Coordinates of C-alpha atoms in Angstrom, one line a residue:
M1 CA -29.8 12.4 -35.1
K2 CA -27.1 11.9 -32.4
T3 CA -27.8 9.5 -29.5
L4 CA -26.1 9.9 -26.2
L5 CA -25.8 6.8 -23.9
I6 CA -25.2 7.4 -20.2
F7 CA -24.3 5.0 -17.4
P8 CA -25.4 6.8 -14.2
P9 CA -23.9 6.5 -10.6
M10 CA -23.5 4.8 -8.3
V11 CA -21.8 1.4 -8.5
D12 CA -18.1 0.5 -8.4
A13 CA -16.0 1.9 -11.2
V14 CA -13.5 -0.9 -11.9
H15 CA -14.4 -1.4 -15.6
P16 CA -16.7 0.2 -18.1
P17 CA -20.4 -0.9 -18.3
L18 CA -21.1 -3.6 -20.9
G19 CA -24.7 -2.6 -21.5
I20 CA -24.2 0.7 -23.2
A21 CA -21.0 -0.5 -24.9
T22 CA -23.1 -3.3 -26.5
I23 CA -25.8 -0.9 -27.6
A24 CA -23.2 1.5 -29.0
G25 CA -21.6 -1.3 -31.0
Y26 CA -24.9 -2.4 -32.4
L27 CA -26.1 1.2 -33.3
R28 CA -22.8 2.0 -34.9
Q29 CA -22.0 -1.3 -36.7
I30 CA -25.6 -2.3 -37.7
G31 CA -27.4 1.0 -37.8
N32 CA -24.6 3.3 -38.9
K33 CA -25.8 5.8 -36.2
E34 CA -23.9 8.6 -34.5
V35 CA -23.5 7.6 -30.9
D36 CA -21.7 9.3 -27.9
I37 CA -21.1 7.8 -24.5
M38 CA -20.7 9.2 -21.0
D39 CA -19.8 7.0 -18.0
L40 CA -21.1 9.4 -15.3
N41 CA -20.6 6.6 -12.7
L42 CA -16.8 6.8 -13.2
E43 CA -16.9 10.6 -13.3
A44 CA -18.9 10.7 -10.1
H45 CA -16.2 8.7 -8.3
Y46 CA -13.6 11.3 -9.4
H47 CA -15.9 14.1 -8.5
F48 CA -16.5 13.0 -4.9
L49 CA -13.0 11.5 -4.2
N50 CA -10.6 14.4 -4.6
S51 CA -8.9 16.9 -2.4
K52 CA -10.7 20.0 -3.9
Y53 CA -14.2 18.5 -3.2
F54 CA -13.0 17.4 0.3
R55 CA -12.0 21.0 1.0
D56 CA -15.2 22.4 -0.3
I57 CA -17.4 20.1 1.8
Y58 CA -15.3 20.8 4.9
T59 CA -17.0 24.2 5.2
V60 CA -20.5 22.5 5.0
I61 CA -19.5 20.0 7.7
N62 CA -17.9 22.6 10.0
D63 CA -20.7 25.1 9.7
E64 CA -23.3 22.5 10.6
Y65 CA -21.2 21.2 13.5
R66 CA -20.9 24.7 14.9
R67 CA -24.6 25.3 14.6
L68 CA -25.3 22.1 16.6
C69 CA -22.7 23.0 19.2
I70 CA -24.3 26.2 20.2
K71 CA -27.8 24.8 20.3
E72 CA -29.1 24.5 23.8
S73 CA -30.6 21.0 23.5
L74 CA -30.4 18.3 20.8
N75 CA -32.8 15.6 19.9
D76 CA -31.6 12.0 19.2
Y77 CA -31.3 12.7 15.4
E78 CA -29.2 15.8 16.0
K79 CA -27.0 14.0 18.5
G80 CA -26.3 11.3 16.0
K81 CA -25.6 13.9 13.3
K82 CA -23.2 15.9 15.6
N83 CA -21.2 12.8 16.4
I84 CA -20.8 12.0 12.7
L85 CA -19.8 15.6 11.9
E86 CA -17.3 15.6 14.7
E87 CA -15.6 12.4 13.5
A88 CA -15.5 13.8 9.9
L89 CA -13.8 17.0 11.2
S90 CA -11.2 15.0 13.2
N91 CA -10.2 13.1 10.0
A92 CA -10.5 16.0 7.6
D93 CA -6.8 17.0 7.3
Y94 CA -5.7 13.4 6.9
L95 CA -8.2 12.7 4.2
I96 CA -7.7 16.0 2.3
N97 CA -3.9 15.4 2.2
N98 CA -4.1 11.8 1.1
I99 CA -7.2 11.3 -1.0
D100 CA -5.6 12.1 -4.4
V101 CA -2.6 9.8 -3.9
N102 CA -4.9 7.0 -2.6
V103 CA -7.2 7.1 -5.6
K104 CA -4.2 6.8 -7.8
A105 CA -3.1 3.8 -5.7
L106 CA -6.3 1.9 -6.6
K107 CA -4.9 1.9 -10.2
N108 CA -1.4 0.7 -9.2
H109 CA -0.8 -3.0 -9.5
K110 CA 1.8 -2.9 -6.6
T111 CA -1.1 -2.1 -4.2
Y112 CA -2.5 -5.5 -4.9
N113 CA 0.7 -7.5 -4.1
K114 CA 0.1 -7.4 -0.3
L115 CA -3.2 -7.9 1.4
S116 CA -2.1 -5.6 4.3
T117 CA -1.4 -2.7 1.8
Y118 CA -4.6 -3.3 0.0
Y119 CA -6.6 -3.5 3.2
Q120 CA -5.1 -0.2 4.4
L121 CA -6.2 1.4 1.2
T122 CA -9.7 0.0 1.5
D123 CA -10.0 1.3 5.1
F124 CA -8.9 4.7 3.9
M125 CA -11.6 4.7 1.1
R126 CA -14.2 3.7 3.7
L127 CA -13.2 6.7 5.9
A128 CA -13.3 8.9 2.8
Q129 CA -16.9 7.8 2.1
K130 CA -17.9 8.5 5.6
Y131 CA -16.4 12.0 5.3
V132 CA -18.5 12.6 2.2
S133 CA -21.6 11.2 4.0
A134 CA -21.2 13.7 6.8
S135 CA -21.8 16.5 4.4
I136 CA -25.1 15.1 3.2
Y137 CA -26.4 13.5 6.4
P138 CA -28.5 11.3 6.8
T139 CA -27.5 10.1 3.3
T140 CA -24.7 7.6 3.6
W141 CA -22.1 6.3 1.1
S142 CA -20.5 2.9 1.6
I143 CA -18.7 0.3 -0.4
E144 CA -21.4 -2.3 0.3
Q145 CA -24.5 -0.2 -0.4
Q146 CA -23.2 2.8 -2.3
F147 CA -25.5 5.9 -1.7
V148 CA -28.4 5.2 0.6
F149 CA -30.9 8.0 1.1
R150 CA -33.6 8.3 3.7
Y151 CA -35.9 8.1 0.8
S152 CA -36.9 4.6 -0.2
V153 CA -36.0 3.3 -3.7
F154 CA -39.2 1.2 -3.4
K155 CA -41.6 4.2 -3.1
T156 CA -42.2 6.4 -6.1
N157 CA -43.5 9.3 -4.0
E158 CA -40.2 9.4 -2.0
I159 CA -38.0 9.0 -5.1
L160 CA -39.7 12.1 -6.5
Q161 CA -38.8 14.0 -3.3
A162 CA -35.2 12.7 -3.4
I163 CA -34.5 14.1 -6.8
N164 CA -35.3 17.6 -5.6
D165 CA -33.5 17.5 -2.2
S166 CA -30.2 19.4 -2.9
K167 CA -29.1 19.0 0.8
E168 CA -29.2 15.2 0.9
N169 CA -28.8 14.3 -2.8
P170 CA -25.2 15.2 -3.9
F171 CA -25.9 14.2 -7.5
I172 CA -27.9 17.4 -8.1
N173 CA -24.8 19.6 -7.8
F174 CA -22.7 17.0 -9.6
Y175 CA -25.0 17.0 -12.6
K176 CA -25.3 20.8 -12.6
E177 CA -21.6 20.9 -13.2
K178 CA -21.9 18.3 -16.0
L179 CA -25.1 19.7 -17.6
A180 CA -23.4 22.1 -20.1
E181 CA -21.1 19.3 -21.3
I182 CA -24.0 17.0 -21.8
L183 CA -26.1 19.5 -23.7
E184 CA -23.1 20.5 -25.9
K185 CA -23.2 17.0 -27.4
R186 CA -26.5 18.0 -29.0
A187 CA -28.1 14.6 -28.7
G188 CA -31.8 14.2 -29.8
L189 CA -32.2 11.0 -27.8
V190 CA -30.5 10.2 -24.5
G191 CA -30.4 6.5 -23.4
I192 CA -29.8 5.9 -19.7
S193 CA -28.9 2.4 -18.4
I194 CA -30.2 1.5 -15.0
C195 CA -29.0 -1.9 -13.8
Y196 CA -29.2 -1.6 -10.0
F197 CA -31.5 -0.1 -7.4
E198 CA -28.6 2.1 -6.3
Q199 CA -28.7 3.9 -9.7
L200 CA -32.4 4.8 -9.7
I201 CA -32.4 8.0 -7.7
P202 CA -29.2 9.3 -9.3
A203 CA -30.6 8.5 -12.8
L204 CA -33.9 10.2 -12.3
T205 CA -32.1 13.2 -10.7
L206 CA -30.2 13.6 -14.0
I207 CA -33.3 13.1 -16.1
K208 CA -35.2 15.8 -14.3
L209 CA -32.4 18.3 -14.9
L210 CA -32.1 17.3 -18.5
K211 CA -35.8 17.7 -19.1
K212 CA -35.8 21.1 -17.4
A213 CA -32.9 22.3 -19.6
K214 CA -34.3 20.9 -22.8
K215 CA -38.0 20.1 -22.8
D216 CA -38.1 18.4 -26.1
L217 CA -35.3 16.0 -25.3
K218 CA -36.4 12.3 -25.6
I219 CA -35.3 10.0 -22.7
V220 CA -35.2 6.3 -23.0
V221 CA -34.2 4.1 -20.1
G222 CA -33.3 0.4 -20.0
G223 CA -31.3 -2.2 -18.1
T224 CA -31.8 -5.2 -16.0
Y225 CA -33.5 -3.3 -13.2
F226 CA -36.6 -3.0 -15.3
T227 CA -37.0 -6.7 -15.9
L228 CA -38.1 -7.1 -12.3
Y229 CA -41.3 -5.3 -13.2
T230 CA -42.3 -7.3 -16.2
K231 CA -46.1 -7.2 -16.8
N232 CA -46.4 -4.5 -14.0
W233 CA -45.3 -1.5 -16.0
N234 CA -47.9 0.8 -14.3
V235 CA -45.7 1.2 -11.3
F236 CA -43.7 3.6 -13.4
N237 CA -46.6 5.9 -14.2
P238 CA -45.5 8.5 -11.6
F239 CA -42.3 9.0 -13.7
S240 CA -44.2 9.6 -17.0
D241 CA -43.2 13.3 -17.0
L242 CA -39.5 12.3 -16.9
I243 CA -39.3 9.1 -19.0
D244 CA -40.5 8.8 -22.6
F245 CA -39.6 5.2 -23.3
I246 CA -38.5 2.1 -21.4
I247 CA -36.7 -0.8 -23.1
P248 CA -37.0 -3.5 -20.5
D249 CA -35.4 -6.4 -22.3
E250 CA -32.6 -6.7 -24.9
G251 CA -32.2 -3.2 -26.2
E252 CA -30.4 -3.4 -29.5
K253 CA -33.3 -3.8 -32.0
P254 CA -35.9 -1.7 -30.2
F255 CA -33.3 1.1 -29.7
L256 CA -32.4 1.2 -33.4
N257 CA -36.0 1.1 -34.4
L258 CA -36.8 3.9 -32.1
I259 CA -34.0 6.1 -33.5
N260 CA -35.2 5.4 -37.1
A261 CA -38.7 6.4 -36.2
L262 CA -37.6 9.6 -34.6
E263 CA -35.4 10.5 -37.5
N264 CA -38.1 9.8 -40.0
N265 CA -40.9 11.5 -38.1
E266 CA -42.7 8.2 -37.9
I267 CA -45.0 7.0 -35.1
Y268 CA -42.7 6.2 -32.3
S269 CA -45.3 5.1 -29.8
K270 CA -45.6 1.7 -31.3
I271 CA -42.1 0.4 -31.4
P272 CA -42.1 -3.3 -30.4
G273 CA -40.2 -4.1 -27.2
T274 CA -40.8 -0.7 -25.7
V275 CA -42.9 0.7 -22.9
V276 CA -44.5 4.0 -23.8
F277 CA -46.7 6.4 -21.8
D278 CA -50.1 7.2 -23.2
H279 CA -51.5 10.2 -21.2
G280 CA -49.4 9.1 -18.2
I281 CA -50.3 5.4 -18.4
A282 CA -47.5 2.8 -19.2
K283 CA -48.2 0.6 -22.1
Y284 CA -45.9 -2.2 -23.3
I285 CA -45.7 -2.9 -27.0
E286 CA -45.1 -6.6 -27.5
L287 CA -42.1 -7.8 -29.4
E288 CA -42.9 -9.3 -32.7
D289 CA -39.4 -10.6 -33.4
Q290 CA -38.2 -12.8 -30.5
E291 CA -34.8 -13.5 -32.3
S292 CA -32.0 -12.1 -30.1
A293 CA -29.4 -9.7 -31.4
F294 CA -26.9 -11.2 -28.9
G295 CA -23.5 -11.7 -30.4
L296 CA -24.1 -9.8 -33.7
C297 CA -21.6 -7.1 -32.8
L298 CA -18.5 -6.5 -30.8
P299 CA -19.1 -4.2 -27.8
D300 CA -17.7 -0.7 -28.6
F301 CA -15.5 0.7 -25.8
S302 CA -13.9 3.4 -27.9
H303 CA -15.5 6.3 -26.0
F304 CA -14.6 5.1 -22.5
P305 CA -11.5 6.5 -20.7
L306 CA -10.1 3.0 -20.0
D307 CA -7.0 4.2 -18.1
L308 CA -9.1 5.9 -15.5
Y309 CA -11.0 2.9 -14.0
L310 CA -10.1 2.0 -10.5
A311 CA -8.3 -1.3 -11.0
P312 CA -4.8 -2.6 -11.2
C313 CA -5.0 -3.0 -14.9
K314 CA -7.5 -2.4 -17.7
I315 CA -10.4 -4.8 -17.5
L316 CA -13.2 -5.3 -20.0
P317 CA -16.5 -7.0 -19.4
Y318 CA -17.8 -9.5 -21.9
K319 CA -20.7 -11.9 -22.2
T320 CA -20.1 -15.5 -23.5
N321 CA -23.8 -16.4 -23.3
L322 CA -27.3 -15.0 -22.9
G323 CA -29.4 -16.3 -20.0
C324 CA -28.4 -19.3 -17.9
F325 CA -27.6 -22.7 -19.2
W326 CA -29.2 -24.2 -16.1
A327 CA -32.0 -21.7 -15.4
K328 CA -33.9 -23.9 -12.9
C329 CA -32.9 -22.5 -9.5
T330 CA -36.2 -21.7 -7.8
F331 CA -34.9 -18.6 -5.9
C332 CA -33.2 -16.9 -8.9
S333 CA -34.5 -13.8 -10.7
S334 CA -32.1 -14.2 -13.6
V335 CA -34.8 -16.0 -15.6
L336 CA -36.7 -12.7 -15.6
I337 CA -33.9 -10.9 -17.3
T338 CA -34.5 -12.0 -20.9
N339 CA -37.5 -13.2 -23.0
C340 CA -35.1 -15.0 -25.4
K341 CA -33.9 -18.6 -25.2
Y342 CA -30.5 -19.4 -23.8
K343 CA -27.8 -18.6 -26.4
E344 CA -24.1 -19.4 -26.2
K345 CA -21.1 -18.3 -28.1
K346 CA -18.6 -20.9 -29.2
A347 CA -15.1 -20.6 -27.7
E348 CA -13.7 -19.8 -31.1
R349 CA -16.0 -16.8 -31.4
I350 CA -15.2 -15.6 -27.9
L351 CA -11.5 -15.9 -28.6
A352 CA -11.8 -13.9 -31.8
D353 CA -13.7 -11.2 -30.0
I354 CA -11.3 -10.8 -27.1
K355 CA -8.4 -10.8 -29.7
S356 CA -10.2 -7.9 -31.4
L357 CA -10.7 -6.1 -28.1
Y358 CA -7.0 -6.6 -27.3
S359 CA -6.0 -5.2 -30.6
L360 CA -8.3 -2.2 -30.3
Y361 CA -7.8 -1.2 -26.7
D362 CA -4.6 -3.1 -25.5
V363 CA -6.6 -4.9 -22.9
K364 CA -5.5 -8.3 -21.6
D365 CA -7.9 -8.9 -18.8
F366 CA -11.6 -9.8 -19.2
Y367 CA -14.5 -10.3 -16.8
F368 CA -17.1 -12.7 -18.1
V369 CA -20.3 -11.2 -16.7
D370 CA -22.5 -14.2 -17.5
E371 CA -25.1 -15.6 -15.2
A372 CA -23.1 -18.8 -15.5
L373 CA -20.1 -19.4 -17.7
A374 CA -20.5 -22.8 -19.3
P375 CA -17.7 -25.2 -18.2
T376 CA -17.3 -26.7 -21.7
V377 CA -16.8 -23.2 -23.2
A378 CA -14.4 -22.2 -20.4
R379 CA -12.2 -25.2 -21.0
R380 CA -12.1 -24.9 -24.7
L381 CA -11.4 -21.2 -24.5
A382 CA -8.5 -21.8 -22.1
E383 CA -7.1 -24.5 -24.3
E384 CA -7.0 -22.1 -27.3
I385 CA -5.4 -19.3 -25.2
Q386 CA -2.7 -21.7 -23.9
Q387 CA -2.0 -23.2 -27.3
Q388 CA -1.7 -19.8 -29.0
K389 CA 0.3 -18.4 -26.1
L390 CA -1.9 -15.4 -25.8
P391 CA -1.4 -13.0 -22.8
F392 CA -5.1 -13.0 -21.7
H393 CA -6.4 -13.4 -18.1
W394 CA -10.1 -13.8 -17.2
F395 CA -12.5 -14.5 -14.4
G396 CA -16.3 -15.1 -14.1
D397 CA -19.3 -16.7 -12.4
T398 CA -20.2 -20.3 -12.9
R399 CA -21.8 -23.4 -11.3
L400 CA -20.2 -26.2 -9.3
E401 CA -20.2 -28.8 -12.1
K402 CA -18.5 -32.2 -12.2
M403 CA -16.7 -31.1 -15.4
F404 CA -14.4 -29.0 -13.2
T405 CA -11.9 -31.8 -12.7
E406 CA -8.3 -31.4 -11.6
E407 CA -7.1 -31.7 -15.2
T408 CA -9.7 -29.2 -16.5
L409 CA -8.9 -26.6 -13.8
N410 CA -5.2 -27.0 -14.5
D411 CA -5.8 -26.4 -18.2
M412 CA -8.0 -23.4 -17.4
N413 CA -5.4 -21.7 -15.2
K414 CA -2.8 -22.2 -17.9
G415 CA -5.3 -20.6 -20.3
G416 CA -5.6 -17.5 -18.2
C417 CA -8.3 -18.2 -15.6
L418 CA -7.7 -16.2 -12.5
M419 CA -10.8 -16.8 -10.4
L420 CA -14.1 -18.6 -10.5
S421 CA -17.1 -17.3 -8.6
F422 CA -19.5 -20.2 -7.7
G423 CA -23.1 -20.1 -6.7
F424 CA -22.6 -22.4 -3.7
E425 CA -25.8 -21.8 -1.8
S426 CA -25.6 -24.9 0.6
I427 CA -23.6 -28.0 1.4
V428 CA -26.8 -29.9 2.3
I429 CA -28.3 -32.1 -0.5
R430 CA -31.9 -31.8 0.7
V431 CA -31.7 -28.0 0.6
L432 CA -29.9 -28.0 -2.8
N433 CA -32.6 -30.3 -4.2
K434 CA -35.3 -28.1 -2.8
M435 CA -33.7 -25.2 -4.6
K436 CA -33.4 -27.4 -7.8
K437 CA -29.7 -26.6 -8.0
N438 CA -28.9 -30.1 -9.0
T439 CA -25.5 -29.9 -7.4
N440 CA -24.0 -32.9 -5.8
P441 CA -22.4 -31.8 -2.5
I442 CA -19.8 -34.6 -2.7
I443 CA -18.0 -32.9 -5.6
I444 CA -17.8 -29.4 -4.0
P445 CA -14.8 -30.0 -1.7
E446 CA -12.9 -31.6 -4.6
I447 CA -13.6 -28.7 -6.9
I448 CA -12.4 -26.0 -4.5
K449 CA -9.3 -28.1 -3.6
N450 CA -8.5 -28.6 -7.2
C451 CA -8.9 -24.9 -7.9
K452 CA -6.4 -24.1 -5.1
K453 CA -4.0 -26.7 -6.6
A454 CA -4.4 -25.2 -10.1
G455 CA -3.8 -21.6 -8.8
I456 CA -7.4 -20.5 -9.5
K457 CA -9.0 -18.4 -6.7
T458 CA -12.5 -19.4 -5.6
F459 CA -15.3 -17.0 -4.5
L460 CA -18.3 -18.8 -2.9
M461 CA -21.7 -17.1 -2.9
F462 CA -24.5 -18.4 -0.8
F463 CA -27.4 -17.5 1.5
L464 CA -29.0 -18.9 4.6
G465 CA -32.6 -19.3 5.3
F466 CA -34.0 -20.8 2.1
P467 CA -37.6 -21.9 3.0
T468 CA -37.6 -25.1 5.1
E469 CA -33.8 -24.9 5.7
T470 CA -33.2 -25.6 9.4
R471 CA -30.7 -24.0 11.7
D472 CA -28.6 -27.2 11.8
E473 CA -28.6 -27.3 8.0
A474 CA -27.5 -23.7 7.8
L475 CA -24.7 -24.3 10.3
K476 CA -23.5 -27.3 8.3
T477 CA -22.9 -24.9 5.4
I478 CA -21.0 -22.5 7.7
N479 CA -19.0 -25.3 9.2
F480 CA -18.0 -26.5 5.7
I481 CA -16.7 -23.1 4.8
E482 CA -14.6 -23.0 8.0
E483 CA -13.2 -26.5 7.4
H484 CA -12.1 -25.5 3.9
Q485 CA -10.8 -22.0 4.6
K486 CA -7.4 -22.7 3.1
E487 CA -8.9 -23.5 -0.3
I488 CA -11.4 -20.6 -0.4
H489 CA -10.4 -17.1 -1.5
Y490 CA -13.5 -15.2 -0.6
I491 CA -17.1 -15.6 0.5
A492 CA -20.2 -13.5 0.4
Y493 CA -23.5 -14.4 2.0
D494 CA -26.6 -13.0 3.6
R495 CA -30.2 -14.0 4.3
F496 CA -32.6 -15.5 1.7
T497 CA -34.8 -12.8 0.0
L498 CA -38.1 -13.6 -1.6
I499 CA -38.3 -11.9 -5.0
K500 CA -41.5 -11.4 -6.9
N501 CA -42.2 -13.8 -9.8
T502 CA -39.5 -16.3 -8.9
P503 CA -40.6 -20.0 -8.7
V504 CA -40.6 -19.8 -4.9
F505 CA -42.8 -16.7 -5.0
N506 CA -45.1 -18.3 -7.5
N507 CA -45.4 -21.6 -5.6
P508 CA -45.6 -20.7 -1.9
N509 CA -47.4 -23.9 -0.8
E510 CA -44.6 -26.0 -2.2
Y511 CA -42.1 -24.2 0.1
G512 CA -44.3 -23.9 3.1
I513 CA -44.4 -20.1 3.1
E514 CA -47.1 -17.5 3.4
I515 CA -46.4 -14.3 1.6
R516 CA -47.2 -11.0 3.1
E517 CA -48.1 -8.0 1.1
G518 CA -44.7 -6.5 0.7
Y519 CA -42.9 -4.5 3.4
A520 CA -45.3 -1.6 3.4
P521 CA -48.5 -0.6 1.6
D522 CA -46.9 2.3 -0.2
E523 CA -43.9 0.4 -1.6
D524 CA -45.3 0.4 -5.1
L525 CA -41.8 -0.5 -6.5
G526 CA -41.2 -3.3 -3.9
V527 CA -39.9 -6.6 -5.3
W528 CA -38.7 -8.2 -2.1
Y529 CA -41.5 -9.7 -0.1
D530 CA -41.7 -10.6 3.5
Y531 CA -43.1 -14.1 4.4
T532 CA -43.7 -16.5 7.2
C533 CA -42.4 -20.0 7.1
Q534 CA -44.1 -23.2 8.5
T535 CA -40.7 -24.8 9.2
G536 CA -37.1 -23.8 9.2
L537 CA -35.2 -20.5 9.7
Y538 CA -36.8 -17.1 9.0
G539 CA -37.4 -13.7 10.6
D540 CA -35.5 -12.7 13.8
E541 CA -33.9 -16.2 14.3
L542 CA -32.4 -16.0 10.8
V543 CA -31.1 -12.5 11.2
S544 CA -29.6 -13.5 14.6
L545 CA -27.8 -16.5 13.0
I546 CA -26.4 -14.4 10.1
K547 CA -25.0 -11.9 12.6
E548 CA -23.5 -14.6 14.8
T549 CA -21.8 -16.5 12.0
K550 CA -20.4 -13.3 10.4
N551 CA -18.6 -12.6 13.6
R552 CA -16.8 -15.9 13.6
P553 CA -13.0 -15.3 13.1
I554 CA -12.6 -17.6 10.0
I555 CA -15.7 -16.2 8.4
K556 CA -14.6 -12.6 9.0
T557 CA -11.2 -13.4 7.4
L558 CA -12.9 -14.9 4.3
M559 CA -15.2 -12.0 3.9
K560 CA -12.3 -9.9 2.7
N561 CA -12.2 -6.1 3.1
V562 CA -12.4 -5.2 -0.6
F563 CA -13.2 -2.0 -2.3
S564 CA -14.6 -4.0 -5.3
R565 CA -15.1 -7.7 -5.8
S566 CA -13.5 -7.3 -9.2
H567 CA -10.3 -6.6 -7.3
L568 CA -10.3 -10.2 -5.9
P569 CA -8.6 -11.9 -8.8
Y570 CA -5.6 -9.7 -8.3
L571 CA -5.2 -10.2 -4.6
P572 CA -3.2 -12.9 -2.8
M573 CA -5.2 -15.5 -0.9
S574 CA -3.4 -14.8 2.3
D575 CA -0.4 -13.0 3.8
S576 CA 1.7 -16.2 3.3
D577 CA 0.9 -16.1 -0.5
E578 CA 2.2 -12.6 -0.9

């Protein structure tokens, strides 16, 4: 039986998805199964961002604009829509004539040599997304949020409406064009990876069309999105007519066992590590074997069109570890992602793997997509790359650890490190201790200075408004960023969000918060909770501070105008560095 693995829209399309590449590698190498792959996320970018599509939707935009122009009176919704349509029409010729060449420019390394050139391209892509949005109003498409529908991704009743709305959901027509190609693959089982909220409506839209076209087709979904609902699987009962199985944790072993059961006409409703639906009711079958399959196989990228991804060079994602070596931050949901203990590959194994990937796909650049790359592994890997004079470059996320000395960072840059993304969170030790970050703020300025000296770009991620954090403490963090602007490549921040089942959520009294019952009573898929706080920043005061600080000139400069964060390693820090 053939299995088809699909990565649905809509996230950025800079590199292929690691999840289905990992599953494909395991099924082929361990299970000897026939597997095909489709990256519909990448294909959707090319579907929406081309001159033919822009000409096609011009008619839709123009007809609706003319309809509103002859209407005697317009309500506020119609006035807003008319303004957006008018702007789209005014930019139509410019966009139609330049979209194809600008999409190609995203893959040209010369685009990334000058910030001004890259920013112009990003601005163009933003304008292109607004043009597409005008044709499906009030749905919007943006770099930051991808496709946002008026239907909430936290309400199952609205999701079921969205997957049927051909006027506002552009993926219906996109999939109809792809349906014949998908069915021609003659797969008996289709696996769909959903990692982000932005993929939920597009994924379920596809599933509905597949089920309508082939009623006996089995659909299994998985991905990190589902780990947020551990022990609360009944929220997916409304989707029981669409989804046959959910694999919420590591998928390799359950997926292979499921295929074997289907092939052998065995009972497939009792596969450990899966969620099945019994008369519309979700039921999780507990894992018997907690041993992880992590690292058993090389990810298989053989079915991905690597030359088409929207980056200056071919980039492959790779995981050096499973879980997080710290895993104590009280705000973090990453601890929910896997039931297995932390597992780490040795530098020698990582190097052997990326050598193999280089040999197979002629790829020299790697994105380590770990929760936190271990500093000891990073240094050892860099040493080996340097000693063996290998042509590799890499970047990834990590923690601000004292091991990142000037000497270590110099060695890491010589060994291919382009950029490190740090979970910064705060410069105030009281706040860091409350988060259980265990970061000493004294070492932070030295690390980012030494990164700059070594030629490693830094990306600092943080948030304001952790429970009990005061306005003065939040401003100390912002002031620190401004004082060290010359050493920092990029920042990203927003307000603190309370996520279900995190330590803060589970211990509200310890953090002086009172949790409200979600944002709305019908948000059955809600995972972000509203709260009140006895002391510190929250609510309107926090939102106001975020808005005020993001308008500061230095902060605006550091929040670079990027089409994808994965482009950052290839951009100069400033105009003077070009």
